[in-house]
PDB file of N, CA and C in Angstrom:
ATOM      1  N   UNK A 194      56.144  83.900-137.228  1.00 71.00           N
ATOM      2  CA  UNK A 194      55.758  82.872-136.284  1.00 71.00           C
ATOM      3  C   UNK A 194      56.467  81.592-136.667  1.00 71.00           C
ATOM      4  N   UNK A 195      57.081  80.958-135.727  1.00 76.00           N
ATOM      5  CA  UNK A 195      57.751  79.679-135.953  1.00 76.00           C
ATOM      6  C   UNK A 195      57.224  78.689-134.925  1.00 76.00           C
ATOM      7  N   UNK A 196      56.886  77.490-135.372  1.00 76.00           N
ATOM      8  CA  UNK A 196      56.333  76.490-134.465  1.00 76.00           C
ATOM      9  C   UNK A 196      57.120  75.197-134.558  1.00 76.00           C
ATOM     10  N   UNK A 197      57.001  74.380-133.520  1.00 79.00           N
ATOM     11  CA  UNK A 197      57.631  73.065-133.514  1.00 79.00           C
ATOM     12  C   UNK A 197      56.862  72.132-134.438  1.00 79.00           C
ATOM     13  N   UNK A 198      57.498  71.039-134.822  1.00 78.00           N
ATOM     14  CA  UNK A 198      56.868  70.051-135.697  1.00 78.00           C
ATOM     15  C   UNK A 198      56.063  69.065-134.860  1.00 78.00           C
ATOM     16  N   UNK A 199      54.889  69.493-134.401  1.00 81.00           N
ATOM     17  CA  UNK A 199      53.991  68.610-133.665  1.00 81.00           C
ATOM     18  C   UNK A 199      52.555  68.963-134.022  1.00 81.00           C
ATOM     19  N   UNK A 200      51.672  68.047-133.811  1.00 80.00           N
ATOM     20  CA  UNK A 200      50.280  68.194-134.256  1.00 80.00           C
ATOM     21  C   UNK A 200      49.432  68.929-133.223  1.00 80.00           C
ATOM     22  N   UNK A 201      49.779  70.181-132.959  1.00 85.00           N
ATOM     23  CA  UNK A 201      49.023  71.019-132.035  1.00 85.00           C
ATOM     24  C   UNK A 201      48.815  72.384-132.674  1.00 85.00           C
ATOM     25  N   UNK A 202      47.651  72.970-132.440  1.00 86.00           N
ATOM     26  CA  UNK A 202      47.373  74.313-132.938  1.00 86.00           C
ATOM     27  C   UNK A 202      47.775  75.347-131.893  1.00 86.00           C
ATOM     28  N   UNK A 203      48.209  76.505-132.356  1.00 86.00           N
ATOM     29  CA  UNK A 203      48.399  77.683-131.512  1.00 86.00           C
ATOM     30  C   UNK A 203      47.268  78.636-131.869  1.00 86.00           C
ATOM     31  N   UNK A 204      46.522  79.085-130.880  1.00 89.00           N
ATOM     32  CA  UNK A 204      45.355  79.928-131.130  1.00 89.00           C
ATOM     33  C   UNK A 204      45.676  81.390-130.856  1.00 89.00           C
ATOM     34  N   UNK A 205      45.265  82.255-131.779  1.00 88.00           N
ATOM     35  CA  UNK A 205      45.464  83.697-131.664  1.00 88.00           C
ATOM     36  C   UNK A 205      44.135  84.377-131.964  1.00 88.00           C
ATOM     37  N   UNK A 206      43.729  85.363-131.145  1.00 90.00           N
ATOM     38  CA  UNK A 206      42.454  86.044-131.385  1.00 90.00           C
ATOM     39  C   UNK A 206      42.502  86.910-132.641  1.00 90.00           C
ATOM     40  N   UNK A 207      41.336  87.108-133.226  1.00 88.00           N
ATOM     41  CA  UNK A 207      41.206  87.949-134.418  1.00 88.00           C
ATOM     42  C   UNK A 207      40.171  89.033-134.113  1.00 88.00           C
ATOM     43  N   UNK A 208      40.613  90.106-133.501  1.00 88.00           N
ATOM     44  CA  UNK A 208      39.703  91.168-133.069  1.00 88.00           C
ATOM     45  C   UNK A 208      39.157  91.986-134.231  1.00 88.00           C
ATOM     46  N   UNK A 209      39.873  92.033-135.358  1.00 91.00           N
ATOM     47  CA  UNK A 209      39.449  92.877-136.478  1.00 91.00           C
ATOM     48  C   UNK A 209      38.360  92.240-137.336  1.00 91.00           C
ATOM     49  N   UNK A 210      38.125  90.934-137.187  1.00 87.00           N
ATOM     50  CA  UNK A 210      37.115  90.267-137.998  1.00 87.00           C
ATOM     51  C   UNK A 210      37.619  89.793-139.347  1.00 87.00           C
ATOM     52  N   UNK A 211      38.892  89.964-139.608  1.00 91.00           N
ATOM     53  CA  UNK A 211      39.471  89.481-140.863  1.00 91.00           C
ATOM     54  C   UNK A 211      40.888  88.979-140.611  1.00 91.00           C
ATOM     55  N   UNK A 212      41.342  88.068-141.469  1.00 89.00           N
ATOM     56  CA  UNK A 212      42.699  87.549-141.343  1.00 89.00           C
ATOM     57  C   UNK A 212      43.404  87.625-142.690  1.00 89.00           C
ATOM     58  N   UNK A 213      44.698  87.759-142.628  1.00 90.00           N
ATOM     59  CA  UNK A 213      45.538  87.723-143.817  1.00 90.00           C
ATOM     60  C   UNK A 213      46.818  87.024-143.397  1.00 90.00           C
ATOM     61  N   UNK A 214      47.254  86.053-144.187  1.00 86.00           N
ATOM     62  CA  UNK A 214      48.462  85.330-143.819  1.00 86.00           C
ATOM     63  C   UNK A 214      49.186  84.834-145.059  1.00 86.00           C
ATOM     64  N   UNK A 215      50.458  84.578-144.878  1.00 90.00           N
ATOM     65  CA  UNK A 215      51.306  83.950-145.890  1.00 90.00           C
ATOM     66  C   UNK A 215      51.954  82.750-145.234  1.00 90.00           C
ATOM     67  N   UNK A 216      52.170  81.721-146.005  1.00 89.00           N
ATOM     68  CA  UNK A 216      52.795  80.515-145.466  1.00 89.00           C
ATOM     69  C   UNK A 216      54.073  80.232-146.236  1.00 89.00           C
ATOM     70  N   UNK A 217      55.137  80.051-145.495  1.00 88.00           N
ATOM     71  CA  UNK A 217      56.400  79.592-146.064  1.00 88.00           C
ATOM     72  C   UNK A 217      56.844  78.451-145.162  1.00 88.00           C
ATOM     73  N   UNK A 218      56.771  77.234-145.672  1.00 84.00           N
ATOM     74  CA  UNK A 218      57.042  76.069-144.839  1.00 84.00           C
ATOM     75  C   UNK A 218      57.718  74.969-145.647  1.00 84.00           C
ATOM     76  N   UNK A 219      58.646  74.247-145.015  1.00 85.00           N
ATOM     77  CA  UNK A 219      59.280  73.127-145.707  1.00 85.00           C
ATOM     78  C   UNK A 219      58.360  71.908-145.788  1.00 85.00           C
ATOM     79  N   UNK A 220      57.309  71.885-144.974  1.00 82.00           N
ATOM     80  CA  UNK A 220      56.342  70.782-144.950  1.00 82.00           C
ATOM     81  C   UNK A 220      54.933  71.354-144.973  1.00 82.00           C
ATOM     82  N   UNK A 221      53.991  70.579-144.492  1.00 83.00           N
ATOM     83  CA  UNK A 221      52.594  71.002-144.472  1.00 83.00           C
ATOM     84  C   UNK A 221      52.383  72.196-143.544  1.00 83.00           C
ATOM     85  N   UNK A 222      51.395  73.006-143.877  1.00 84.00           N
ATOM     86  CA  UNK A 222      50.950  74.097-143.017  1.00 84.00           C
ATOM     87  C   UNK A 222      49.457  73.898-142.787  1.00 84.00           C
ATOM     88  N   UNK A 223      49.030  73.975-141.537  1.00 86.00           N
ATOM     89  CA  UNK A 223      47.628  73.759-141.185  1.00 86.00           C
ATOM     90  C   UNK A 223      47.081  75.019-140.538  1.00 86.00           C
ATOM     91  N   UNK A 224      45.920  75.459-141.001  1.00 88.00           N
ATOM     92  CA  UNK A 224      45.227  76.627-140.459  1.00 88.00           C
ATOM     93  C   UNK A 224      43.857  76.160-139.989  1.00 88.00           C
ATOM     94  N   UNK A 225      43.462  76.556-138.793  1.00 88.00           N
ATOM     95  CA  UNK A 225      42.137  76.215-138.273  1.00 88.00           C
ATOM     96  C   UNK A 225      41.419  77.499-137.877  1.00 88.00           C
ATOM     97  N   UNK A 226      40.167  77.610-138.271  1.00 89.00           N
ATOM     98  CA  UNK A 226      39.321  78.743-137.877  1.00 89.00           C
ATOM     99  C   UNK A 226      38.290  78.219-136.893  1.00 89.00           C
ATOM    100  N   UNK A 227      38.243  78.812-135.705  1.00 90.00           N
ATOM    101  CA  UNK A 227      37.324  78.375-134.660  1.00 90.00           C
ATOM    102  C   UNK A 227      36.624  79.589-134.053  1.00 90.00           C
ATOM    103  N   UNK A 228      35.637  79.335-133.226  1.00 89.00           N
ATOM    104  CA  UNK A 228      34.932  80.421-132.545  1.00 89.00           C
ATOM    105  C   UNK A 228      35.572  80.769-131.209  1.00 89.00           C
ATOM    106  N   UNK A 229      36.558  79.999-130.766  1.00 86.00           N
ATOM    107  CA  UNK A 229      37.236  80.256-129.502  1.00 86.00           C
ATOM    108  C   UNK A 229      38.647  79.713-129.529  1.00 86.00           C
ATOM    109  N   UNK A 230      39.389  79.898-128.445  1.00 87.00           N
ATOM    110  CA  UNK A 230      40.793  79.485-128.407  1.00 87.00           C
ATOM    111  C   UNK A 230      40.991  78.002-128.100  1.00 87.00           C
ATOM    112  N   UNK A 231      40.255  77.143-128.799  1.00 85.00           N
ATOM    113  CA  UNK A 231      40.337  75.699-128.566  1.00 85.00           C
ATOM    114  C   UNK A 231      39.771  74.966-129.770  1.00 85.00           C
ATOM    115  N   UNK A 232      40.100  73.686-129.882  1.00 87.00           N
ATOM    116  CA  UNK A 232      39.506  72.871-130.936  1.00 87.00           C
ATOM    117  C   UNK A 232      38.077  72.539-130.541  1.00 87.00           C
ATOM    118  N   UNK A 233      37.157  72.595-131.471  1.00 86.00           N
ATOM    119  CA  UNK A 233      35.766  72.306-131.170  1.00 86.00           C
ATOM    120  C   UNK A 233      34.909  72.502-132.397  1.00 86.00           C
ATOM    121  N   UNK A 234      33.609  72.485-132.208  1.00 88.00           N
ATOM    122  CA  UNK A 234      32.654  72.671-133.300  1.00 88.00           C
ATOM    123  C   UNK A 234      32.025  74.055-133.178  1.00 88.00           C
ATOM    124  N   UNK A 235      31.940  74.812-134.232  1.00 88.00           N
ATOM    125  CA  UNK A 235      32.485  74.520-135.561  1.00 88.00           C
ATOM    126  C   UNK A 235      33.977  74.832-135.609  1.00 88.00           C
ATOM    127  N   UNK A 236      34.688  74.077-136.426  1.00 86.00           N
ATOM    128  CA  UNK A 236      36.113  74.307-136.655  1.00 86.00           C
ATOM    129  C   UNK A 236      36.393  74.008-138.113  1.00 86.00           C
ATOM    130  N   UNK A 237      36.917  74.986-138.821  1.00 86.00           N
ATOM    131  CA  UNK A 237      37.218  74.830-140.247  1.00 86.00           C
ATOM    132  C   UNK A 237      38.727  74.728-140.414  1.00 86.00           C
ATOM    133  N   UNK A 238      39.173  73.679-141.093  1.00 85.00           N
ATOM    134  CA  UNK A 238      40.611  73.476-141.314  1.00 85.00           C
ATOM    135  C   UNK A 238      40.940  73.637-142.774  1.00 85.00           C
TER     136      UNK A 238
END
């Protein structure tokens, strides 16, 4: 996955109930866990 350098999240569903990821980035990497495909409460960053 490659994203532009802007402060927006891309949301992807997690049907299996678990996630596994690796990050390789020249700058910061941000991960958000939410209950739906949008920013809201609860949201864990």
